[in-house]
Coordinates of C-alpha atoms in Angstrom, one line a residue:
Chain A
M86 CA -21.1 20.1 8.5
A87 CA -20.7 18.4 5.5
T88 CA -17.7 20.8 3.5
L89 CA -14.7 18.6 4.7
T90 CA -12.7 21.5 6.5
K91 CA -9.9 19.6 6.2
P92 CA -8.3 16.8 3.6
K93 CA -9.3 13.6 5.5
V94 CA -8.6 10.0 4.2
N95 CA -11.6 8.4 3.0
I96 CA -11.3 4.5 4.5
K97 CA -14.2 3.3 2.5
N98 CA -13.2 4.9 -0.4
H99 CA -13.9 2.0 -2.9
A100 CA -16.9 0.4 -0.9
N101 CA -20.5 1.2 -0.8
T102 CA -20.2 3.6 -4.0
E103 CA -24.4 3.0 -4.1
Q104 CA -24.5 4.7 -0.3
K105 CA -25.3 8.2 0.1
S106 CA -23.0 10.8 -1.7
I107 CA -21.6 14.1 0.2
T108 CA -24.3 16.2 -0.8
E109 CA -27.3 13.7 0.2
T110 CA -25.7 13.7 4.1
A111 CA -25.7 17.8 3.9
A112 CA -29.2 17.7 3.0
T113 CA -30.3 15.5 5.7
T114 CA -28.3 16.6 8.4
K115 CA -30.4 17.2 11.7
Q116 CA -33.6 15.7 9.1
N117 CA -34.4 12.5 10.8
M118 CA -37.2 11.7 8.4
N119 CA -34.4 11.1 5.5
K120 CA -31.9 9.2 7.6
K121 CA -31.2 5.4 6.4
I122 CA -31.6 2.9 9.3
V123 CA -29.0 1.0 9.8
Y124 CA -30.1 -1.1 12.7
D125 CA -33.6 -1.9 13.7
T126 CA -34.3 -3.9 16.5
K127 CA -38.1 -5.0 17.1
D128 CA -39.2 -6.5 20.3
L129 CA -35.6 -7.4 21.4
N130 CA -36.0 -9.9 24.4
L131 CA -32.4 -11.5 26.1
W132 CA -32.0 -13.8 28.5
Y133 CA -28.9 -15.0 30.3
G134 CA -30.4 -18.4 32.0
E135 CA -33.0 -17.4 33.9
T136 CA -31.8 -13.8 34.4
H137 CA -34.2 -11.5 31.8
A138 CA -31.5 -9.0 30.4
L139 CA -33.4 -7.0 27.7
K140 CA -36.8 -6.5 27.7
D141 CA -39.0 -5.2 24.4
I142 CA -36.0 -3.2 23.2
N143 CA -37.4 -1.3 20.0
L144 CA -35.0 0.8 18.8
S145 CA -33.7 2.5 15.5
I146 CA -29.9 3.0 14.6
Y147 CA -29.7 5.5 12.0
E148 CA -26.8 6.3 9.3
K149 CA -23.8 8.4 9.8
E150 CA -24.7 9.4 13.3
V151 CA -23.6 8.7 17.0
T152 CA -25.9 7.2 19.1
A153 CA -25.3 7.2 23.0
I154 CA -26.5 4.5 24.9
I155 CA -26.7 5.3 28.8
G156 CA -27.9 4.3 31.8
P157 CA -26.9 3.0 35.3
S158 CA -24.6 -0.2 35.9
G159 CA -26.6 -3.5 35.0
C160 CA -29.3 -2.0 32.7
G161 CA -28.5 -3.7 29.7
K162 CA -27.0 -1.3 27.8
S163 CA -23.4 -3.3 27.2
T164 CA -25.3 -6.5 26.3
Y165 CA -27.5 -4.6 23.9
L166 CA -24.7 -3.4 22.1
K167 CA -22.8 -6.8 21.8
T168 CA -26.2 -8.2 20.5
L169 CA -25.3 -5.9 17.6
N170 CA -22.7 -7.8 16.7
R171 CA -23.7 -11.3 18.6
M172 CA -20.5 -10.8 20.7
V173 CA -23.1 -11.9 23.1
E174 CA -23.6 -15.6 22.3
L175 CA -20.0 -16.1 23.7
V176 CA -21.9 -16.5 27.0
P177 CA -22.9 -19.9 26.7
S178 CA -26.8 -19.6 28.1
V179 CA -28.0 -16.8 26.5
K180 CA -30.9 -16.9 24.5
T181 CA -32.9 -14.2 22.6
S182 CA -36.4 -13.7 21.0
G183 CA -37.5 -10.9 18.6
V184 CA -36.0 -9.5 15.7
I185 CA -32.4 -7.3 15.0
T186 CA -32.3 -6.0 11.2
Y187 CA -29.2 -4.5 9.8
K188 CA -29.9 -3.2 6.5
D189 CA -32.9 -5.2 6.2
K190 CA -30.9 -8.2 7.1
S191 CA -32.4 -10.5 9.8
I192 CA -29.3 -11.0 11.7
L193 CA -30.0 -13.3 14.9
D194 CA -31.3 -16.1 12.0
K195 CA -28.5 -18.6 12.7
S196 CA -27.9 -18.6 8.9
F197 CA -26.8 -14.9 9.2
K198 CA -23.2 -16.0 10.0
V199 CA -21.5 -13.9 12.6
E200 CA -18.1 -13.4 10.7
D201 CA -19.7 -11.9 7.8
L202 CA -21.9 -9.5 10.6
R203 CA -18.5 -8.7 11.9
T204 CA -16.6 -7.8 9.3
R205 CA -19.1 -5.2 8.7
V206 CA -19.5 -3.8 12.3
G207 CA -16.1 -3.2 14.0
M208 CA -16.0 -3.2 17.8
V209 CA -14.2 -1.0 20.2
F210 CA -13.8 -2.4 24.2
Q211 CA -13.9 -0.7 27.3
K212 CA -10.6 -1.6 28.0
P213 CA -7.6 -1.3 25.2
N214 CA -6.8 -4.8 24.0
P215 CA -4.5 -4.7 21.4
F216 CA -2.8 -7.9 21.0
P217 CA 0.9 -8.6 22.1
K218 CA 2.2 -8.2 18.6
S219 CA 3.6 -5.1 16.6
I220 CA 1.3 -2.0 15.7
Y221 CA 1.8 -3.0 12.6
D222 CA 0.4 -6.9 13.0
N223 CA -2.4 -5.4 15.0
I224 CA -3.4 -3.7 12.1
A225 CA -3.2 -5.9 9.7
Y226 CA -4.8 -8.8 11.8
G227 CA -8.4 -8.0 10.4
P228 CA -7.2 -7.8 6.8
K229 CA -5.2 -10.6 7.0
I230 CA -8.0 -12.8 8.5
H231 CA -9.8 -12.1 5.5
G232 CA -7.8 -12.9 3.0
I233 CA -5.3 -10.3 2.1
R234 CA -1.9 -11.2 1.9
N235 CA -0.4 -8.6 -0.6
K236 CA 2.2 -6.8 2.1
K237 CA 1.5 -3.5 -0.5
I238 CA -2.3 -3.6 0.0
L239 CA -1.9 -4.3 3.9
D240 CA 0.5 -1.1 4.0
E241 CA -1.8 1.0 2.5
I242 CA -4.4 -0.3 4.8
V243 CA -2.6 0.4 7.8
E244 CA -1.2 3.7 7.2
K245 CA -5.4 4.9 6.0
S246 CA -6.6 3.0 9.4
L247 CA -4.0 4.9 11.3
R248 CA -4.2 7.8 10.0
G249 CA -8.2 7.5 10.3
A250 CA -8.0 6.6 14.1
S251 CA -5.4 9.9 13.9
I252 CA -2.5 8.2 15.4
W253 CA -0.4 7.8 12.3
D254 CA 2.0 10.5 13.0
E255 CA 2.5 9.4 16.7
V256 CA 3.5 5.9 15.6
K257 CA 4.6 5.8 11.8
D258 CA 8.4 5.3 12.9
R259 CA 7.6 2.4 15.5
L260 CA 4.8 0.4 13.4
K261 CA 6.9 -2.9 14.4
E262 CA 7.6 -2.2 17.7
N263 CA 5.0 -3.9 20.5
A264 CA 1.4 -2.0 20.6
Y265 CA 2.1 -2.8 24.5
G266 CA 4.6 0.1 24.9
L267 CA 2.0 2.5 23.7
S268 CA 0.2 4.8 26.5
G269 CA -3.7 3.7 27.5
G270 CA -5.1 6.4 25.1
Q271 CA -2.9 5.5 22.2
Q272 CA -3.5 2.1 22.4
Q273 CA -7.1 2.6 22.3
R274 CA -6.6 4.7 18.9
I275 CA -4.6 1.7 18.0
C276 CA -8.0 -0.5 18.3
I277 CA -10.0 2.0 17.1
A278 CA -7.7 1.6 14.0
R279 CA -7.8 -2.0 14.1
C280 CA -11.4 -1.9 14.0
L281 CA -11.3 1.1 10.8
A282 CA -8.8 -1.7 9.2
I283 CA -11.6 -4.0 8.0
E284 CA -13.6 -1.4 6.7
P285 CA -16.6 -1.7 8.5
D286 CA -20.1 0.1 8.2
V287 CA -20.6 0.6 12.0
I288 CA -18.5 1.1 14.8
L289 CA -19.5 -0.2 18.1
M290 CA -18.1 1.3 21.2
D291 CA -18.4 0.0 24.8
E292 CA -17.3 2.6 27.2
P293 CA -14.3 3.2 25.1
T294 CA -13.0 5.5 27.2
S295 CA -13.5 4.8 30.9
A296 CA -10.3 3.4 31.3
L297 CA -8.6 6.8 29.4
D298 CA -7.6 9.9 31.6
P299 CA -9.5 12.7 30.7
K300 CA -6.6 14.2 27.6
S301 CA -7.1 10.9 26.1
T302 CA -10.5 10.6 26.4
L303 CA -10.9 14.0 24.7
R304 CA -8.7 12.9 21.7
V305 CA -11.3 10.0 21.3
E306 CA -14.3 12.0 21.5
E307 CA -12.6 14.7 18.8
L308 CA -12.0 11.4 17.0
I309 CA -15.7 9.9 17.5
Q310 CA -16.6 12.8 15.2
E311 CA -14.5 12.8 12.7
L312 CA -15.5 9.0 12.3
K313 CA -18.9 10.4 12.0
K314 CA -18.8 11.6 8.7
D315 CA -17.7 8.0 7.6
Y316 CA -19.5 5.4 10.2
S317 CA -22.3 4.8 12.2
I318 CA -21.3 4.6 15.1
V319 CA -23.2 3.1 18.6
I320 CA -21.1 4.3 22.1
V321 CA -22.4 3.0 25.2
T322 CA -21.2 5.5 28.2
H323 CA -21.5 5.8 32.0
N324 CA -20.6 9.6 31.2
M325 CA -23.7 11.6 30.4
Q326 CA -21.5 14.8 30.0
Q327 CA -19.7 12.4 27.0
A328 CA -23.0 11.7 25.6
A329 CA -24.7 15.0 25.5
R330 CA -20.9 16.2 23.9
I331 CA -20.5 14.0 21.5
S332 CA -24.0 12.0 20.2
D333 CA -26.7 13.0 17.8
R334 CA -29.1 10.8 19.7
T335 CA -29.3 9.2 23.0
A336 CA -31.0 6.1 24.4
F337 CA -31.5 5.9 28.2
F338 CA -31.6 2.1 29.6
L339 CA -32.8 1.3 32.8
N340 CA -33.7 -2.4 34.4
G341 CA -33.1 -4.0 30.8
E342 CA -35.4 -1.7 29.1
V343 CA -35.5 1.6 27.0
V344 CA -37.3 4.0 28.5
E345 CA -36.5 7.3 26.5
Y346 CA -35.0 7.4 22.9
D347 CA -34.7 10.7 21.3
E348 CA -32.6 13.3 20.0
T349 CA -29.5 14.1 22.4
D350 CA -30.6 17.4 22.6
T351 CA -34.1 17.0 23.7
I352 CA -33.0 14.0 26.2
F353 CA -30.6 16.5 27.9
T354 CA -32.9 19.5 28.1
N355 CA -36.4 18.1 28.1
P356 CA -36.9 14.5 28.5
A357 CA -40.2 13.3 28.8
D358 CA -39.8 10.5 31.3
S359 CA -39.3 11.4 34.9
R360 CA -36.6 8.8 35.0
T361 CA -34.1 10.0 32.3
E362 CA -34.4 13.3 33.7
D363 CA -33.2 11.6 37.3
Y364 CA -31.0 10.3 36.0
I365 CA -29.3 12.8 33.9
S366 CA -29.7 15.3 36.9
G367 CA -27.5 12.8 38.7
R368 CA -30.0 11.8 41.3
F369 CA -29.6 8.0 41.0
G370 CA -27.1 6.0 38.8
Chain B
M36 CA -12.5 4.3 78.4
K37 CA -9.7 2.9 76.4
Y38 CA -10.2 -0.6 74.7
V39 CA -6.8 -1.4 74.0
D40 CA -4.8 -1.1 77.4
T41 CA -1.5 -0.1 76.5
N42 CA 0.4 -2.2 79.4
Q43 CA -1.6 -5.2 78.3
V44 CA -0.3 -4.7 75.0
Q45 CA 3.6 -4.1 76.3
K46 CA 2.7 -7.7 78.6
N47 CA 2.0 -9.6 75.7
M48 CA 4.4 -8.3 73.2
N49 CA 7.9 -10.0 74.0
S50 CA 5.6 -13.6 73.3
R51 CA 4.1 -12.4 70.4
L52 CA 7.6 -11.7 68.9
L53 CA 9.0 -15.1 70.0
K54 CA 6.3 -16.8 68.6
N55 CA 6.5 -15.0 65.1
N56 CA 10.5 -15.8 65.3
V57 CA 9.8 -19.4 66.3
L58 CA 7.6 -19.9 63.4
K59 CA 10.2 -18.2 61.0
S60 CA 12.7 -20.6 62.0
V61 CA 10.1 -23.8 61.4
F62 CA 9.7 -22.6 58.1
F63 CA 12.9 -21.7 57.0
L64 CA 13.9 -24.8 58.4
A65 CA 11.3 -26.7 56.4
T66 CA 12.7 -25.0 53.4
I67 CA 16.0 -25.9 54.2
F68 CA 15.3 -29.4 54.3
G69 CA 14.7 -30.3 50.7
L70 CA 17.7 -28.4 50.1
I71 CA 19.8 -30.5 52.4
V72 CA 18.3 -33.9 51.4
L73 CA 19.3 -32.5 47.5
A74 CA 23.1 -31.4 48.4
V75 CA 23.4 -35.0 50.0
L76 CA 22.2 -36.6 47.6
I77 CA 24.3 -34.7 44.3
I78 CA 27.6 -34.7 46.4
R79 CA 27.4 -38.6 47.4
V80 CA 26.7 -39.1 43.6
I81 CA 29.5 -37.2 43.2
M82 CA 31.7 -38.7 45.2
Q83 CA 31.1 -41.9 44.1
G84 CA 30.2 -41.5 40.0
A85 CA 32.3 -38.4 39.0
S86 CA 35.6 -40.2 37.9
W87 CA 33.7 -42.5 36.3
I88 CA 32.8 -40.2 33.7
N89 CA 34.6 -40.0 30.7
M90 CA 34.3 -39.8 27.2
D91 CA 34.2 -43.7 27.1
F92 CA 31.4 -44.2 29.4
L93 CA 29.5 -41.8 27.3
T94 CA 30.1 -43.4 24.3
N95 CA 30.6 -46.8 24.5
K96 CA 28.3 -49.9 24.5
L97 CA 26.9 -51.4 27.4
S98 CA 29.5 -54.6 28.9
T99 CA 29.4 -56.8 31.7
S100 CA 33.0 -55.9 32.5
P101 CA 32.7 -52.2 34.8
D102 CA 36.1 -50.7 32.8
R103 CA 34.4 -50.9 29.2
A104 CA 30.7 -50.2 30.2
G105 CA 29.4 -47.3 28.6
I106 CA 25.9 -45.8 28.2
M107 CA 25.6 -44.6 25.0
G108 CA 23.4 -47.4 24.0
A109 CA 20.8 -45.8 27.0
I110 CA 21.6 -42.8 26.0
L111 CA 20.2 -43.4 22.0
G112 CA 17.8 -45.3 24.2
T113 CA 16.4 -41.9 26.1
F114 CA 16.6 -39.7 22.9
W115 CA 14.5 -42.2 20.7
L116 CA 11.9 -42.5 23.6
M117 CA 11.5 -39.0 23.2
V118 CA 11.2 -39.0 19.6
V119 CA 8.1 -40.8 20.1
V120 CA 6.8 -39.0 23.1
I121 CA 7.2 -35.4 22.3
P122 CA 4.9 -35.7 18.9
V123 CA 2.3 -38.0 20.6
T124 CA 2.0 -35.9 23.6
L125 CA 1.8 -32.3 22.3
I126 CA -0.8 -33.2 19.5
L127 CA -2.7 -35.2 21.4
G128 CA -2.5 -33.2 24.5
V129 CA -2.8 -29.6 23.0
G130 CA -5.4 -31.0 20.9
T131 CA -7.5 -32.3 23.9
A132 CA -7.0 -28.8 25.9
I133 CA -7.6 -26.6 22.9
Y134 CA -11.1 -28.9 22.3
L135 CA -11.9 -28.9 26.0
E136 CA -11.3 -25.4 26.7
L137 CA -12.5 -23.6 23.8
Y138 CA -14.8 -25.6 21.9
A139 CA -16.3 -28.1 24.0
R140 CA -20.1 -27.3 25.5
K141 CA -19.6 -26.8 29.1
G142 CA -21.8 -29.5 30.1
R143 CA -21.6 -33.1 31.3
F144 CA -19.5 -34.8 28.6
Q145 CA -16.8 -31.7 29.0
S146 CA -16.9 -32.2 32.9
F147 CA -16.9 -35.8 33.0
V148 CA -13.5 -36.0 30.6
Q149 CA -12.1 -33.1 32.9
T150 CA -12.7 -35.1 35.8
N151 CA -11.4 -38.0 34.4
I152 CA -8.1 -36.8 32.8
A153 CA -8.0 -35.2 36.8
N154 CA -8.0 -38.7 37.9
L155 CA -5.8 -40.3 35.1
A156 CA -2.3 -37.5 36.2
G157 CA -3.0 -39.6 39.8
V158 CA -2.9 -43.0 38.9
P159 CA 0.3 -45.0 39.4
S160 CA 3.2 -45.2 36.7
I161 CA 3.1 -48.8 36.6
V162 CA -0.7 -49.3 36.0
Y163 CA 0.4 -47.4 32.8
G164 CA 3.3 -49.8 32.8
I165 CA 0.4 -52.6 32.6
L166 CA -2.1 -50.8 30.4
G167 CA 1.2 -50.3 27.7
M168 CA 2.0 -54.1 28.3
T169 CA -1.2 -55.1 27.6
I170 CA -2.0 -53.1 24.0
F171 CA 0.8 -52.0 22.5
V172 CA 3.5 -55.0 23.8
R173 CA 1.1 -57.6 23.3
A174 CA -2.2 -56.8 21.7
L175 CA -0.5 -54.6 19.2
D176 CA 2.2 -57.1 19.1
F177 CA 4.7 -54.5 18.9
G178 CA 7.2 -56.1 21.1
N179 CA 9.1 -54.2 23.9
V180 CA 10.4 -51.9 21.0
V181 CA 10.9 -47.9 21.9
L182 CA 7.6 -47.1 19.9
A183 CA 5.9 -49.2 23.0
G184 CA 7.6 -47.7 25.2
G185 CA 7.3 -44.1 24.1
L186 CA 3.4 -44.7 23.5
T187 CA 3.4 -45.9 27.5
M188 CA 5.1 -43.1 28.2
S189 CA 2.9 -40.9 26.5
L190 CA 0.0 -42.3 28.0
L191 CA 1.2 -41.6 31.5
V192 CA 2.7 -37.6 30.3
L193 CA -0.5 -37.1 28.3
P194 CA -2.8 -35.9 31.4
I195 CA -0.3 -33.7 32.8
I196 CA 0.3 -32.0 29.8
I197 CA -3.5 -31.8 29.0
V198 CA -4.1 -29.8 32.3
A199 CA -0.6 -27.6 32.0
A200 CA -1.9 -26.6 28.4
Q201 CA -5.6 -26.2 29.4
E202 CA -4.2 -23.7 32.2
S203 CA -2.1 -21.4 30.1
I204 CA -4.8 -21.5 27.4
R205 CA -7.3 -20.5 30.5
A206 CA -5.0 -17.8 31.3
V207 CA -4.7 -16.1 27.7
P208 CA -6.7 -12.8 28.4
Q209 CA -10.7 -13.5 27.4
H210 CA -10.2 -9.6 25.5
L211 CA -7.7 -10.5 23.4
S212 CA -10.0 -13.3 21.7
E213 CA -13.2 -10.6 21.8
A214 CA -11.0 -9.0 20.0
S215 CA -10.5 -11.2 17.7
Y216 CA -13.8 -12.5 17.0
G217 CA -14.9 -8.9 17.0
M218 CA -13.3 -8.6 13.6
G219 CA -14.8 -11.6 12.2
A220 CA -12.1 -14.0 12.7
T221 CA -13.2 -17.6 12.8
K222 CA -13.0 -19.8 15.7
W223 CA -9.4 -21.3 14.7
Q224 CA -8.7 -18.2 13.5
T225 CA -8.7 -16.8 16.4
V226 CA -7.2 -19.5 18.3
K227 CA -4.1 -20.0 15.8
N228 CA -3.3 -16.3 15.7
I229 CA -4.2 -15.1 19.2
I230 CA -5.1 -17.9 21.9
L231 CA -2.2 -20.2 21.1
P232 CA 0.7 -17.5 20.2
A233 CA -0.2 -15.9 23.6
A234 CA -0.6 -19.7 25.7
L235 CA 2.4 -21.3 23.9
P236 CA 4.9 -20.3 26.7
G237 CA 2.8 -21.8 29.2
I238 CA 2.3 -24.7 27.1
L239 CA 5.7 -25.7 26.0
T240 CA 7.2 -24.9 29.8
G241 CA 4.2 -27.3 31.4
S242 CA 5.4 -30.0 28.6
I243 CA 9.0 -29.7 29.0
L244 CA 8.6 -30.5 32.5
S245 CA 6.6 -33.4 31.9
L246 CA 8.9 -34.6 29.4
S247 CA 12.0 -34.6 32.2
R248 CA 9.1 -36.8 34.3
A249 CA 9.2 -39.2 31.2
I250 CA 13.1 -39.3 31.2
G251 CA 13.2 -40.4 34.2
E252 CA 10.2 -43.0 34.9
T253 CA 11.1 -46.3 35.3
A254 CA 8.6 -48.1 36.6
P255 CA 5.9 -48.6 33.3
L256 CA 9.1 -49.5 31.1
V257 CA 10.4 -52.6 34.0
V258 CA 6.6 -53.8 33.3
I259 CA 7.2 -53.4 29.6
G260 CA 9.9 -55.9 29.8
I261 CA 13.3 -54.1 28.7
P262 CA 16.1 -56.0 28.9
A263 CA 19.1 -55.9 31.6
L264 CA 21.8 -55.9 29.3
L265 CA 21.3 -54.9 25.5
I266 CA 24.6 -54.6 23.3
P267 CA 23.2 -53.3 20.2
F268 CA 22.3 -49.6 20.2
P269 CA 18.7 -48.7 19.3
G270 CA 18.7 -47.2 15.2
G271 CA 14.5 -46.3 15.4
I272 CA 11.5 -46.5 17.0
M273 CA 10.9 -50.3 16.1
D274 CA 14.5 -51.5 17.9
R275 CA 14.7 -52.8 21.4
F276 CA 16.0 -50.8 23.6
T277 CA 17.1 -49.5 27.1
V278 CA 17.1 -46.1 28.7
L279 CA 19.2 -44.1 31.5
P280 CA 17.0 -44.8 34.6
M281 CA 16.2 -48.3 33.6
Q282 CA 20.4 -48.4 33.4
I283 CA 20.8 -47.1 36.4
Y284 CA 18.1 -49.5 38.2
Y285 CA 19.9 -52.7 37.0
W286 CA 23.4 -51.6 37.6
T287 CA 22.2 -50.6 41.3
I288 CA 21.0 -54.1 41.9
D289 CA 23.6 -55.9 40.5
S290 CA 26.2 -53.9 42.3
S291 CA 25.8 -57.0 45.2
L292 CA 27.9 -59.0 42.3
V293 CA 30.1 -56.8 40.8
E294 CA 31.1 -53.8 43.0
E295 CA 32.0 -51.1 40.8
Y296 CA 28.6 -51.2 39.1
A297 CA 27.4 -48.9 42.3
N298 CA 29.9 -46.5 40.5
L299 CA 28.4 -47.0 37.3
A300 CA 25.1 -46.2 38.7
A301 CA 26.1 -42.9 40.1
A302 CA 28.3 -41.7 37.1
T303 CA 24.7 -42.3 35.2
I304 CA 22.9 -40.6 37.7
I305 CA 24.8 -37.8 37.3
V306 CA 24.4 -37.6 33.6
L307 CA 20.6 -38.0 34.0
L308 CA 20.5 -35.5 36.2
V309 CA 22.6 -32.9 33.9
L310 CA 20.2 -33.7 31.2
L311 CA 17.2 -33.3 33.5
F312 CA 18.9 -29.7 35.0
L313 CA 19.3 -28.4 31.2
L314 CA 15.6 -29.3 30.5
N315 CA 14.0 -27.7 33.4
A316 CA 16.8 -24.6 32.4
T317 CA 15.1 -24.7 29.0
A318 CA 11.7 -24.7 30.6
I319 CA 12.4 -21.8 32.8
V320 CA 14.2 -19.8 29.7
I321 CA 11.1 -20.2 28.1
R322 CA 8.9 -18.8 30.4
N323 CA 11.1 -16.0 31.3
K324 CA 11.5 -15.1 27.2
F325 CA 8.2 -15.3 26.3
Q326 CA 6.2 -14.2 28.9
K327 CA 4.0 -11.2 27.8
R328 CA 2.4 -8.4 29.6
Y329 CA -1.7 -8.5 28.7

């Protein structure tokens, strides 16, 4: 797993030098004990007005893994994901209690700047949402808002990010064209590339393939496997097969609670809770 | 037993179709009514005034003698009025819309302001004239100059521009701004780079349409005291002025004294209509050109 099968562009080659080396990653594959925790959630509760949407969530998200969050509609899985980058605050009536730490910093404190958090934690949305701009400007948007003006550096970031999202070959000759001319699957990979351009550590994905056809879905899933080498990924999905295929760990949410959280293999072959079993075997949801 | 009786259906068929056709005609006539009125108006105005439009008429100063009278003064007055109205309404209107849509907390204050803007849009224009007279002409002592008239007109069209801008901002899909926030952009960066560019065509269209309202509006300027006969051309926003609709108004009421004034009024109406059609066409072009798919 750890030996690189093909030359890959490392988006983060000048960031996080103190982070794990490749050999260390090799040693820790499938050994949870040594995995570093990126996000630690302690007793998180969340209310939309009077609605208690998340109840006593305790969850640790590990570095360079794919963590899938599954559960029926309205179970709070998207809400939880949006809490991780505080996008949930765009809803005016939202209230939270409890603690989420991101790399040992408490992110729900008002003193923690959301702009800073969202620079380290990228997000890919359910519906491909490129900006009505050129492909180039879509990717360069993040770096630009963070103050990078140098055209050469921007060019490099754009190429790296598009390669990182394995869409470079498809769009390299049409960077100046509007991103809306691309297919849905391509648009979603543009959105992933746009997210890579800010060089985050974590990528949050909110049902990223639910608006895509099976072929595009497969491409995005392959891409997620590829990205896992450099990024920690949290993905909300409706599709249980998808969770089983691509994730290392799966959390099953129901009515705002975490029913079960374990390695994906365990969840899908030997779940501890009967509700998990009912859900994954398609008895409800 | 079948519930739908085929014979009964056949029997009713003719009356149903008749009703259908009658109503179709009613709707068509309703549409055609407006068109006919407009056509009559235009034809009459053209017949009365077209022969009076020539270069002299467009470029001459105003005169009591119909043969030498021109509307350059009124054209310049309208121009200077726009010089005041456009920046004032755009800055205040779009600024208010951005604040209300994107910054203001949804609460009592916001809905209070919102309600009042809607109410202001319905206030008769002559009331704005009285307001302008009180504040700009008297209290601030501008006198009846372009600045006073322009600020009064700005008050008049501001609610319309605010509402139009708010609607265009609201129409920008939320998923675009979410994508921007999701990358760590601040609110202002999102507004500047994502929301305003997407809302701009709508804002411009709304602004141009309300500007054409300002260009055609007369009542507030009557209250402010625009002179009936003004010879010198206005050269700036602190000069006394008249505008095209005022000119039409005075020529129309004086046409009982000098018959040709009616022709001059008709000729001025043609000029004003052309100007308004051009503005509306610009609005349509902008809307079509920048209309984006999301």
